[in-house]
Every structure is written in C-alpha cells, then in structure tokens.
Coordinates of C-alpha atoms and ligand atoms in Angstrom, one line a residue:
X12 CA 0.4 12.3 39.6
X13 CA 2.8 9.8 40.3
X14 CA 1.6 7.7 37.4
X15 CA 1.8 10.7 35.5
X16 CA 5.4 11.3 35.7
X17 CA 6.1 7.4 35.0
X18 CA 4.7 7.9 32.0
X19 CA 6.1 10.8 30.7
X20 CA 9.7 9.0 31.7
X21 CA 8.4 5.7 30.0
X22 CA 7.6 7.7 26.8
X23 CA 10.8 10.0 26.8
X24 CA 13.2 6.5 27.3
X25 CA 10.3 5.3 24.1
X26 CA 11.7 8.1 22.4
X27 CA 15.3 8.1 22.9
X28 CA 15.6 4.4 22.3
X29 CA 13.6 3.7 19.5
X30 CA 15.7 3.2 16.5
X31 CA 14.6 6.1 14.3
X32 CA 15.3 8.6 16.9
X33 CA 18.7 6.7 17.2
X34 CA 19.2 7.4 13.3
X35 CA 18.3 10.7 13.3
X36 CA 20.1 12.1 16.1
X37 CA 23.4 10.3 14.3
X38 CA 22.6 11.6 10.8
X39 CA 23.4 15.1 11.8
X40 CA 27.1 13.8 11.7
X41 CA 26.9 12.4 8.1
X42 CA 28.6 13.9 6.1
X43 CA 26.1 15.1 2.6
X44 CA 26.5 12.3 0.1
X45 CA 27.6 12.7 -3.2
X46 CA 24.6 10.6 -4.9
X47 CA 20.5 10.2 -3.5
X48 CA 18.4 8.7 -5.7
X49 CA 14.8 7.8 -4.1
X50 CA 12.9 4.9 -5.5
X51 CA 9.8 2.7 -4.7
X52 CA 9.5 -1.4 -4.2
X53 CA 6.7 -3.1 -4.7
X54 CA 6.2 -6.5 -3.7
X55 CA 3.5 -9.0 -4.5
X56 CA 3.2 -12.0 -1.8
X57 CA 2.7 -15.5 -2.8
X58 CA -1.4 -15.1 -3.2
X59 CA -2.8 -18.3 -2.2
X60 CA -5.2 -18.9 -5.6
X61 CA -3.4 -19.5 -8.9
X62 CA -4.8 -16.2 -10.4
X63 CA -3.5 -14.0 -8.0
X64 CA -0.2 -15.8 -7.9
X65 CA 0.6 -16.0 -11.7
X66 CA 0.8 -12.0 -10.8
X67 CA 2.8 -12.7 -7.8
X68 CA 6.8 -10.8 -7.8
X69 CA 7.9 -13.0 -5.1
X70 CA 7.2 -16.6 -3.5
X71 CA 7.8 -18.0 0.1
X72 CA 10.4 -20.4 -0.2
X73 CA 10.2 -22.1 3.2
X74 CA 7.7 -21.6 5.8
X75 CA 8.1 -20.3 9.3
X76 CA 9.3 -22.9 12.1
X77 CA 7.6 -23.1 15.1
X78 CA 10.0 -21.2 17.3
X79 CA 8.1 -18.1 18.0
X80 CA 5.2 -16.2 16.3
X81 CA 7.1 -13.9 14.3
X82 CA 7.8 -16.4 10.9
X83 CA 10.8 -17.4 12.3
X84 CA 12.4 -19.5 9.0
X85 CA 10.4 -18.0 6.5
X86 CA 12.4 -17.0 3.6
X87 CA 10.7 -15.1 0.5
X88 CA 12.7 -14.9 -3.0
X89 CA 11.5 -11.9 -5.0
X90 CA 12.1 -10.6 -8.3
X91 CA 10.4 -7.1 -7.9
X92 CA 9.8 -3.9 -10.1
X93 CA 11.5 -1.1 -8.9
X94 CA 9.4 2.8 -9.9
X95 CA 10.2 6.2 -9.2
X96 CA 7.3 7.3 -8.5
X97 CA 4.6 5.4 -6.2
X98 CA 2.3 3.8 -8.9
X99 CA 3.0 0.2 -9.2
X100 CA 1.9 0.7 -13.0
X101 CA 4.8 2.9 -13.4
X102 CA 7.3 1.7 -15.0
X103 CA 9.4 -0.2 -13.6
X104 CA 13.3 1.6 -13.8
X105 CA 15.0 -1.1 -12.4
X106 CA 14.7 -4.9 -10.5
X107 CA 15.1 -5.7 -7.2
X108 CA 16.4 -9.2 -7.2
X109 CA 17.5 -11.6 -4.1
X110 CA 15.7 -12.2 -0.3
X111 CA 14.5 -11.4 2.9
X112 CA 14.1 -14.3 5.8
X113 CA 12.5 -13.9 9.1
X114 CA 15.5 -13.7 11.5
X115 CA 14.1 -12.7 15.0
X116 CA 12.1 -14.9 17.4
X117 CA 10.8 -12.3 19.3
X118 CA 9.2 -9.9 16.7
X119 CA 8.4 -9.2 13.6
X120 CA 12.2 -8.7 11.5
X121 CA 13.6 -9.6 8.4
X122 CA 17.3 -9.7 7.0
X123 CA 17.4 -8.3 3.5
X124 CA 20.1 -8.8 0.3
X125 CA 19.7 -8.0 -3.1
X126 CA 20.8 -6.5 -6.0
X127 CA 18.7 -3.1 -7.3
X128 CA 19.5 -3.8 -11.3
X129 CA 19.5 -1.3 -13.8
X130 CA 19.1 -1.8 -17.2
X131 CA 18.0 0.8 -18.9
X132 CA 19.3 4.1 -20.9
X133 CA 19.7 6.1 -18.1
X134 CA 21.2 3.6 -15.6
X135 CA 23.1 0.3 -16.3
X136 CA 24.6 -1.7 -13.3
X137 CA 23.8 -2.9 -10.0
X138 CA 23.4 -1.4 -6.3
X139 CA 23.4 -4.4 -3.9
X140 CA 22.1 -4.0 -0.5
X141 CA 21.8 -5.9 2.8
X142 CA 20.5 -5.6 6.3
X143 CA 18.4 -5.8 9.2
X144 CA 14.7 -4.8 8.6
X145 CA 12.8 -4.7 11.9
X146 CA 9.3 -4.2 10.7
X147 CA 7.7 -2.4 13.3
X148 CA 10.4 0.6 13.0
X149 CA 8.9 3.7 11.2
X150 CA 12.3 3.9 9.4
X151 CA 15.2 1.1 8.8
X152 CA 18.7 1.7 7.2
X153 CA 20.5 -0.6 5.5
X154 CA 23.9 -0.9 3.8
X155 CA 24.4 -0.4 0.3
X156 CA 27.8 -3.0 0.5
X157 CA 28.5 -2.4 -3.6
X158 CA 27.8 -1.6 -6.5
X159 CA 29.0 -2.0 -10.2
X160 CA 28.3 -0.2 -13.8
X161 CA 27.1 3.1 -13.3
X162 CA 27.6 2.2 -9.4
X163 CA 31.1 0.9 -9.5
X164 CA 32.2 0.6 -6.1
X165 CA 29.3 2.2 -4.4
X166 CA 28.7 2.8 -0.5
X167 CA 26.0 4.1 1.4
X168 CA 22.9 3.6 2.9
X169 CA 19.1 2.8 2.2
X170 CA 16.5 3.9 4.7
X171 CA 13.4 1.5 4.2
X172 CA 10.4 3.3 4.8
X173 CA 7.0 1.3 4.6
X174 CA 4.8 2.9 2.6
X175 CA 1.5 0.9 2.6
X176 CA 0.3 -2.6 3.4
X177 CA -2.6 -4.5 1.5
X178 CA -3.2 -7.8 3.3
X179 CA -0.8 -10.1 2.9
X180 CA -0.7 -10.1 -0.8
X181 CA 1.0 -6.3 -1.3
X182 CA 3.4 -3.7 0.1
X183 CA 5.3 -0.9 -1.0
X184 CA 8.8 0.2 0.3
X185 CA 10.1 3.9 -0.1
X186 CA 14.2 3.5 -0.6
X187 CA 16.2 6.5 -0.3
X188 CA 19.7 5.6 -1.2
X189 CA 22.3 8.1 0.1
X190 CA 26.0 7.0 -1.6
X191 CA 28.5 8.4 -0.1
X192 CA 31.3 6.8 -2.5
X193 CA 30.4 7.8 -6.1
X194 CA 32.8 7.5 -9.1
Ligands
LIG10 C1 -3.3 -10.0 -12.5 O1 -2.8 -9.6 -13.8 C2 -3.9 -9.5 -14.7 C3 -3.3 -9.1 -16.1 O2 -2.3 -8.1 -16.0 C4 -4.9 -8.4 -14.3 O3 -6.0 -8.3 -15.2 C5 -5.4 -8.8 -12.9 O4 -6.3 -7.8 -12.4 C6 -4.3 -9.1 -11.9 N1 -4.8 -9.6 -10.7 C7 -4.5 -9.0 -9.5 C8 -5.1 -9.7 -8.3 O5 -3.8 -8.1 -9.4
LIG11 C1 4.3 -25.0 3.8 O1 3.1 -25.3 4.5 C2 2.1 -25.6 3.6 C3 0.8 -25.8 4.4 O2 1.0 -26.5 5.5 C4 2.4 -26.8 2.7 O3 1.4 -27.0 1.8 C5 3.7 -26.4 1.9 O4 4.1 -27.6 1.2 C6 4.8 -26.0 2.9 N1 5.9 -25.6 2.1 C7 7.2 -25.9 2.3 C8 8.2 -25.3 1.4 O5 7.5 -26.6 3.2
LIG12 C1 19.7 -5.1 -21.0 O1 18.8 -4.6 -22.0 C2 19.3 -4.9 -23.3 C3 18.3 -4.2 -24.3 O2 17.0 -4.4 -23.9 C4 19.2 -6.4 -23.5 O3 19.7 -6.7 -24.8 C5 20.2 -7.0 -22.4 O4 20.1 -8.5 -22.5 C6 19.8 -6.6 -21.0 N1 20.8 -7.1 -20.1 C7 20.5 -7.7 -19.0 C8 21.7 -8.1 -18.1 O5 19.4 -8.0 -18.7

C-alpha cells in the first residue's frame, strides 16, 4: 500500500516535471500566432559503407569525447530536405542547412542552429532556428531567432517532434513552426 502511494507521487512529480507537460501547461498563455506552417526533416546519418553514404544528408564532423556516454563532442553538419508531408520522396520544399552537437554529459541532448531555406515559388527566404533538443523528450521547442525574405524578421517557436528512428542511418523530425511576428 505504502509502495503504492510512492508510486503514484513518483509518477504525478514524472508528470508535472517532465518538459512537455511544462510546455503545455504554459502554452495555454500564448497568445495564437499569426503564421503555422508544419513541415517534416529528414536526415540521413553518415552510413558507414560508401553506397549508403553517397546518399547520406549529413556527416559527423567530430566524434564524441570520452566524457560520458551520451556523444559528448559529436557534432553533425547536415544539409537536409525539408517535405510537407512525411514521405522522404516528397519533394523537398525547402533545406534545412547548419548543426546539431552533443551538448550534455549526462544524456542523450543536442543543441540545434540552422537555417530552413526556401527557394521556391511559393516561399523565398530563410527561417533560422536554434536550441536545446533533449532527445528523450516526446516534444522540444526551439526558437525561431529570424527570419528573412518572405520571413523578414520572424519570431516564434518550433516544437520538434520525433517522428521515427531507423537505426542509426535515418530519422524524421515533425516541425511545427508557430510565428508570432509575421510581416
Ligand atoms: C541510394 O540512392 C540510390 C539512387 O537514388 C538508390 O537506388 C539506393 O537505394 C539508395 N540507397 C539507400 C541505402 O537508401
Ligand atoms: C573518428 O573515429 C574514427 C574511428 O575511430 C576514425 O576513423 C575517424 O578518423 C575519427 N574522426 C575524426 C573526425 O576524428
Ligand atoms: C533559387 O532558385 C533559382 C531558380 O531555380 C536559382 O536560379 C537561384 O540560384 C536559387 N537561389 C538560391 C539562393 O539557391
């Protein structure tokens, strides 16, 4: 019994301080932004045979230190297609182009920047984004810090949502971008 209720308190402090709870009970404040636009990233790791990495989008620059277990150090450069749907043979509407580098020693986290670049008729111009990614969160937000062209001067936020994992070699982010300074 007495275990019982530890673990109904355990889970209930699980629940109020894991970050997506955090988000959601804040978001309710937001106020409604003047521009969403949800898009899908796909990136292709750094596959270790020549075949597989002639179709890679990015390539692991550095490789982890030995501080930890988490890739401490590890910093991947990626030039990936953005879609709007979830088919990585859609395609693409834009690039995603710029970093993420393992940045926590005691888990799994990354610290994001690039630009989302558009180039196309519907969209020309840029959406550049940074900020923490802890991995093991079901949903992250980031901060859209600019934009220019069609996204001159933009603000906001991107909540990452993992999508789907293939090994090593493949996963697929869901980016809802909420702007909440549109001109
Ligand atoms: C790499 O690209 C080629 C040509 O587009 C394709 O035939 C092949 O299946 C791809 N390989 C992988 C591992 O995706
Ligand atoms: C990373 O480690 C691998 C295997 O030990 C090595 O072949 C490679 O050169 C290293 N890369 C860098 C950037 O240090
Ligand atoms: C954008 O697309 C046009 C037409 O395809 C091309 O001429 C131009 O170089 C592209 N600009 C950038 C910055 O990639």
């Amino acid at each position: 019994m007495k275990g019982l209720v530890v673990m109904t308190f355990c889970f209930f402090l699980l629940l109020v301080a894991s970050p997506s709870a955090l988000a959601s009970r804040k978001s309710s404040k937001y106020p409604k932004p003047c521009k969403q636009i949800v898009l899908y990233y796909h990136d292709i790791l750094f596959g270790r045979t020549r075949n597989i990495l002639s179709n890679s989008t990015s390539y692991r620059i550095t490789n982890a230190t030995n501080l930890g277990n988490y890739q401490f150090g590890s910093l991947i450069i990626f030039d990936d297609p953005i879609t709007k749907d979830e088919n990585l043979r859609s395609p693409p509407v834009a690039a995603a182009q710029g970093l993420y580098v393992y940045d926590m020693r005691t888990d799994y986290s990354t610290f994001f920047a690039f630009s989302l670049i558009f180039n196309s008729t519907e969209h020309k111009g840029t959406i550049n984004i940074m900020g923490s990614d802890p991995l093991g969160a079901p949903t992250r937000d980031l901060s859209v810090v600019g934009g220019t062209g069609d996204f001159f001067m933009a603000r906001g936020i991107v909540t990452f949502t993992t999508e789907a994992i293939e090994s090593i070699e493949y996963f697929r982010l869901k980016m809802d971008i909420k702007l909440y300074e549109c001109y």
